[in-house]
Amino acid sequence: MRILLVEDDSMIGEALSVALKDSAYAVDWVKDGATASTALEHGEHQAVLLDLGLPKRDGLEVLRRLRLGGNTVPVIVITARDSVADRVQGLDFGADDYLVKPFDINELLARLRAVIRRQGGQAAPLLTNGKVSLDQATMEARCGDAAELLSAREFALLHALLLRPGAILTRAELEERIYGWNEEVESNAVDFLIHGVRKKLGASAIKNVRGAGWMVEKPV
Ligand code: CA
């Protein structure tokens, strides 16, 4: 899961980056509205955390342009603007949720999971293909009798696969979902994570499609 964080306050941005990475998200952090709009043109993010008071382009304008362009990526506004009129305007401009600063990071993370679930057409917090299941709140994975806590990156990997059971994801596609722009990715990083998940859940949890990539099986 790759998140675009749009926040010009360096302390808040830093704290959010760390918390998001701890929760297995790949984070791309930009600090002004114009850069945010450019970043969003690529469509590589699964959700956006958007401050409103931003240099170069106000967050509401970023949101307005995003929706005018037909982009449906979930957006949670995070702002100090706390009047009812501001909230109504934010939601009417196309935000999926609106959190007023200061907020509890755990609440933000829960709301983020909720908007991402909804975007994927899922209301339940448990992601499963009938064989492997993943609890998005606790990062616990199950396969048969094995129940294990995954590391943040193992979680990100299995999450990406479980969102599309039966679809083969290439190494590049997995890397894009697990790592942010500024992160160095070792050439064998994905193999290492696959190995880690299989060790915990059993080799059959993830299928290797030789020369193509990896998948989890479609539900039967
Ligand atoms: Ca701001």
Short mmCIF file of C-alpha atoms and ligand atoms in Angstrom, two decimals:
data_model
loop_
_atom_site.label_atom_id
_atom_site.label_comp_id
_atom_site.label_asym_id
_atom_site.label_seq_id
_atom_site.Cartn_x
_atom_site.Cartn_y
_atom_site.Cartn_z
CA MET A 1 0.00 0.00 0.00
CA ARG A 2 1.49 3.24 -1.10
CA ILE A 3 0.41 6.50 0.51
CA LEU A 4 0.96 10.06 -0.65
CA LEU A 5 1.44 12.27 2.39
CA VAL A 6 0.93 15.98 1.67
CA GLU A 7 2.08 18.03 4.67
CA ASP A 8 4.25 21.15 4.88
CA ASP A 9 4.85 20.99 8.64
CA SER A 10 8.07 19.02 9.01
CA MET A 11 7.42 17.81 12.54
CA ILE A 12 3.95 16.49 11.76
CA GLY A 13 5.13 15.09 8.44
CA GLU A 14 8.03 13.28 10.05
CA ALA A 15 5.83 11.80 12.80
CA LEU A 16 3.23 10.64 10.28
CA SER A 17 5.88 9.15 7.97
CA VAL A 18 7.32 7.09 10.79
CA ALA A 19 3.93 5.91 12.02
CA LEU A 20 2.79 4.99 8.50
CA LYS A 21 5.98 3.05 7.78
CA ASP A 22 5.60 1.21 11.08
CA SER A 23 2.15 0.23 9.86
CA ALA A 24 3.56 -1.27 6.65
CA TYR A 25 2.75 1.55 4.25
CA ALA A 26 5.18 2.82 1.65
CA VAL A 27 5.14 6.60 2.08
CA ASP A 28 5.90 9.35 -0.41
CA TRP A 29 5.95 12.70 1.35
CA VAL A 30 5.54 15.99 -0.50
CA LYS A 31 5.40 19.44 1.11
CA ASP A 32 3.44 21.68 -1.23
CA GLY A 33 0.22 21.56 -3.21
CA ALA A 34 1.72 21.87 -6.69
CA THR A 35 4.05 18.91 -6.14
CA ALA A 36 1.13 16.94 -4.72
CA SER A 37 -0.92 17.48 -7.89
CA THR A 38 2.00 16.35 -10.04
CA ALA A 39 2.61 13.28 -7.88
CA LEU A 40 -1.05 12.30 -8.13
CA GLU A 41 -1.01 12.30 -11.93
CA HIS A 42 0.90 9.01 -11.89
CA GLY A 43 -1.87 7.16 -10.07
CA GLU A 44 0.55 5.04 -8.07
CA HIS A 45 -0.91 5.77 -4.63
CA GLN A 46 -3.66 3.82 -2.91
CA ALA A 47 -4.60 6.69 -0.58
CA VAL A 48 -3.77 10.33 0.13
CA LEU A 49 -3.38 12.20 3.42
CA LEU A 50 -3.92 15.84 2.54
CA ASP A 51 -3.19 18.92 4.61
CA LEU A 52 -5.13 22.01 3.49
CA GLY A 53 -2.89 24.95 4.43
CA LEU A 54 -0.08 24.34 1.92
CA PRO A 55 2.43 26.46 -0.01
CA LYS A 56 2.00 26.90 -3.79
CA ARG A 57 -1.52 25.41 -3.96
CA ASP A 58 -4.14 25.08 -1.26
CA GLY A 59 -5.11 21.51 -0.35
CA LEU A 60 -8.73 22.14 -1.36
CA GLU A 61 -7.57 23.13 -4.82
CA VAL A 62 -5.45 19.96 -5.02
CA LEU A 63 -8.55 17.97 -4.10
CA ARG A 64 -10.80 19.81 -6.53
CA ARG A 65 -8.43 19.23 -9.45
CA LEU A 66 -7.95 15.59 -8.49
CA ARG A 67 -11.68 14.87 -8.58
CA LEU A 68 -12.26 16.98 -11.71
CA GLY A 69 -9.70 14.74 -13.39
CA GLY A 70 -11.78 11.69 -12.45
CA ASN A 71 -9.28 10.30 -9.94
CA THR A 72 -11.09 8.30 -7.25
CA VAL A 73 -8.14 7.60 -4.92
CA PRO A 74 -9.29 7.80 -1.26
CA VAL A 75 -8.39 11.13 0.35
CA ILE A 76 -8.34 11.91 4.05
CA VAL A 77 -8.01 15.61 4.82
CA ILE A 78 -5.82 16.36 7.84
CA THR A 79 -6.02 19.98 8.86
CA ALA A 80 -6.24 22.53 11.64
CA ARG A 81 -9.28 24.12 9.94
CA ASP A 82 -11.95 22.92 12.31
CA SER A 83 -15.14 24.88 11.55
CA VAL A 84 -18.22 23.00 10.40
CA ALA A 85 -18.14 25.02 7.18
CA ASP A 86 -14.57 23.86 6.50
CA ARG A 87 -15.45 20.23 7.10
CA VAL A 88 -18.51 20.41 4.89
CA GLN A 89 -16.51 22.04 2.14
CA GLY A 90 -13.73 19.45 2.39
CA LEU A 91 -16.17 16.56 2.12
CA ASP A 92 -18.13 18.27 -0.66
CA PHE A 93 -14.91 18.78 -2.62
CA GLY A 94 -14.47 15.02 -2.64
CA ALA A 95 -12.63 14.06 0.54
CA ASP A 96 -13.52 10.62 1.92
CA ASP A 97 -12.80 11.61 5.49
CA TYR A 98 -11.75 14.68 7.46
CA LEU A 99 -9.60 14.75 10.60
CA VAL A 100 -8.89 17.89 12.59
CA LYS A 101 -5.42 18.41 14.10
CA PRO A 102 -4.31 17.52 16.64
CA PHE A 103 -5.57 13.96 16.19
CA ASP A 104 -4.60 10.60 17.61
CA ILE A 105 -2.39 8.71 15.17
CA ASN A 106 -4.22 5.47 15.92
CA GLU A 107 -7.47 7.04 14.85
CA LEU A 108 -5.88 8.23 11.62
CA LEU A 109 -4.52 4.73 10.92
CA ALA A 110 -7.92 3.15 11.56
CA ARG A 111 -9.65 5.63 9.26
CA LEU A 112 -7.01 5.01 6.62
CA ARG A 113 -7.60 1.25 6.77
CA ALA A 114 -11.33 1.90 6.48
CA VAL A 115 -11.14 4.09 3.35
CA ILE A 116 -8.69 1.68 1.68
CA ARG A 117 -10.98 -1.28 2.44
CA ARG A 118 -13.96 0.54 0.97
CA GLN A 119 -11.99 1.47 -2.12
CA GLY A 120 -11.19 -2.21 -2.61
CA GLY A 121 -14.92 -3.01 -2.33
CA GLN A 122 -14.46 -4.66 1.05
CA ALA A 123 -16.15 -3.77 4.31
CA ALA A 124 -14.68 -6.51 6.52
CA PRO A 125 -11.26 -5.95 8.13
CA LEU A 126 -10.12 -9.49 7.29
CA LEU A 127 -8.61 -9.96 3.86
CA THR A 128 -8.67 -13.58 2.66
CA ASN A 129 -8.64 -15.89 -0.36
CA GLY A 130 -10.21 -18.70 1.65
CA LYS A 131 -6.83 -20.19 2.49
CA VAL A 132 -4.63 -17.36 3.67
CA SER A 133 -6.14 -14.56 5.74
CA LEU A 134 -4.73 -11.29 6.92
CA ASP A 135 -5.98 -9.06 9.71
CA GLN A 136 -5.32 -5.51 8.57
CA ALA A 137 -5.53 -4.04 12.06
CA THR A 138 -3.15 -6.43 13.85
CA MET A 139 -0.92 -7.63 10.95
CA GLU A 140 -1.63 -11.22 11.96
CA ALA A 141 -1.72 -13.73 9.11
CA ARG A 142 -3.22 -17.21 9.10
CA CYS A 143 -2.83 -20.19 6.82
CA GLY A 144 -4.27 -23.49 8.01
CA ASP A 145 -3.06 -23.99 11.55
CA ALA A 146 -0.31 -21.42 11.32
CA ALA A 147 -1.04 -17.98 12.78
CA GLU A 148 1.82 -15.53 12.80
CA LEU A 149 2.53 -11.85 13.22
CA LEU A 150 4.13 -10.45 10.10
CA SER A 151 6.76 -7.74 9.89
CA ALA A 152 5.58 -4.47 8.33
CA ARG A 153 7.07 -5.34 4.93
CA GLU A 154 5.91 -8.94 4.96
CA PHE A 155 2.46 -7.57 5.68
CA ALA A 156 2.70 -5.09 2.79
CA LEU A 157 3.71 -7.91 0.44
CA LEU A 158 0.97 -10.33 1.45
CA HIS A 159 -1.58 -7.51 1.47
CA ALA A 160 -0.75 -6.60 -2.12
CA LEU A 161 -1.15 -10.23 -3.21
CA LEU A 162 -4.37 -10.83 -1.27
CA LEU A 163 -6.05 -7.78 -2.77
CA ARG A 164 -6.02 -9.62 -6.11
CA PRO A 165 -6.09 -13.39 -5.60
CA GLY A 166 -5.24 -15.25 -8.80
CA ALA A 167 -3.38 -12.28 -10.30
CA ILE A 168 0.36 -12.58 -10.82
CA LEU A 169 2.31 -9.63 -9.45
CA THR A 170 5.77 -9.02 -10.86
CA ARG A 171 8.80 -8.11 -8.81
CA ALA A 172 8.51 -4.47 -9.95
CA GLU A 173 4.82 -4.32 -9.03
CA LEU A 174 5.49 -5.69 -5.58
CA GLU A 175 8.40 -3.33 -5.03
CA GLU A 176 6.22 -0.37 -6.01
CA ARG A 177 3.66 -1.30 -3.36
CA ILE A 178 6.15 -2.01 -0.59
CA TYR A 179 8.73 0.77 -0.95
CA GLY A 180 8.51 4.58 -1.20
CA TRP A 181 10.43 6.84 -3.63
CA ASN A 182 13.38 7.43 -1.37
CA GLU A 183 13.97 3.89 -0.24
CA GLU A 184 16.81 1.79 -1.55
CA VAL A 185 15.55 -1.59 -2.68
CA GLU A 186 18.02 -4.48 -2.68
CA SER A 187 17.68 -6.66 -5.78
CA ASN A 188 16.68 -9.71 -3.71
CA ALA A 189 14.43 -7.83 -1.27
CA VAL A 190 11.19 -9.35 -2.57
CA ASP A 191 12.62 -12.90 -2.49
CA PHE A 192 13.68 -12.30 1.07
CA LEU A 193 10.16 -11.20 2.07
CA ILE A 194 8.52 -14.10 0.22
CA HIS A 195 10.84 -16.48 2.02
CA GLY A 196 9.92 -14.88 5.36
CA VAL A 197 6.17 -15.21 4.77
CA ARG A 198 6.47 -18.82 3.60
CA LYS A 199 8.54 -19.71 6.61
CA LYS A 200 5.78 -18.42 8.85
CA LEU A 201 2.70 -19.63 6.96
CA GLY A 202 3.95 -22.59 4.94
CA ALA A 203 5.35 -22.76 1.42
CA SER A 204 1.89 -23.10 -0.17
CA ALA A 205 0.73 -19.69 1.09
CA ILE A 206 2.32 -17.90 -1.87
CA LYS A 207 2.73 -19.45 -5.29
CA ASN A 208 5.78 -18.75 -7.44
CA VAL A 209 5.02 -18.47 -11.15
CA ARG A 210 8.40 -19.09 -12.67
CA GLY A 211 9.76 -16.18 -14.68
CA ALA A 212 6.63 -14.10 -14.09
CA GLY A 213 6.09 -13.34 -10.42
CA TRP A 214 4.02 -14.43 -7.46
CA MET A 215 0.37 -14.90 -6.57
CA VAL A 216 -2.01 -16.22 -3.97
CA GLU A 217 -4.62 -18.65 -5.25
CA LYS A 218 -8.10 -17.58 -6.23
CA PRO A 219 -10.79 -18.61 -3.73
CA VAL A 220 -12.35 -21.96 -4.72
CA CA B 1 -0.09 23.17 6.70
#
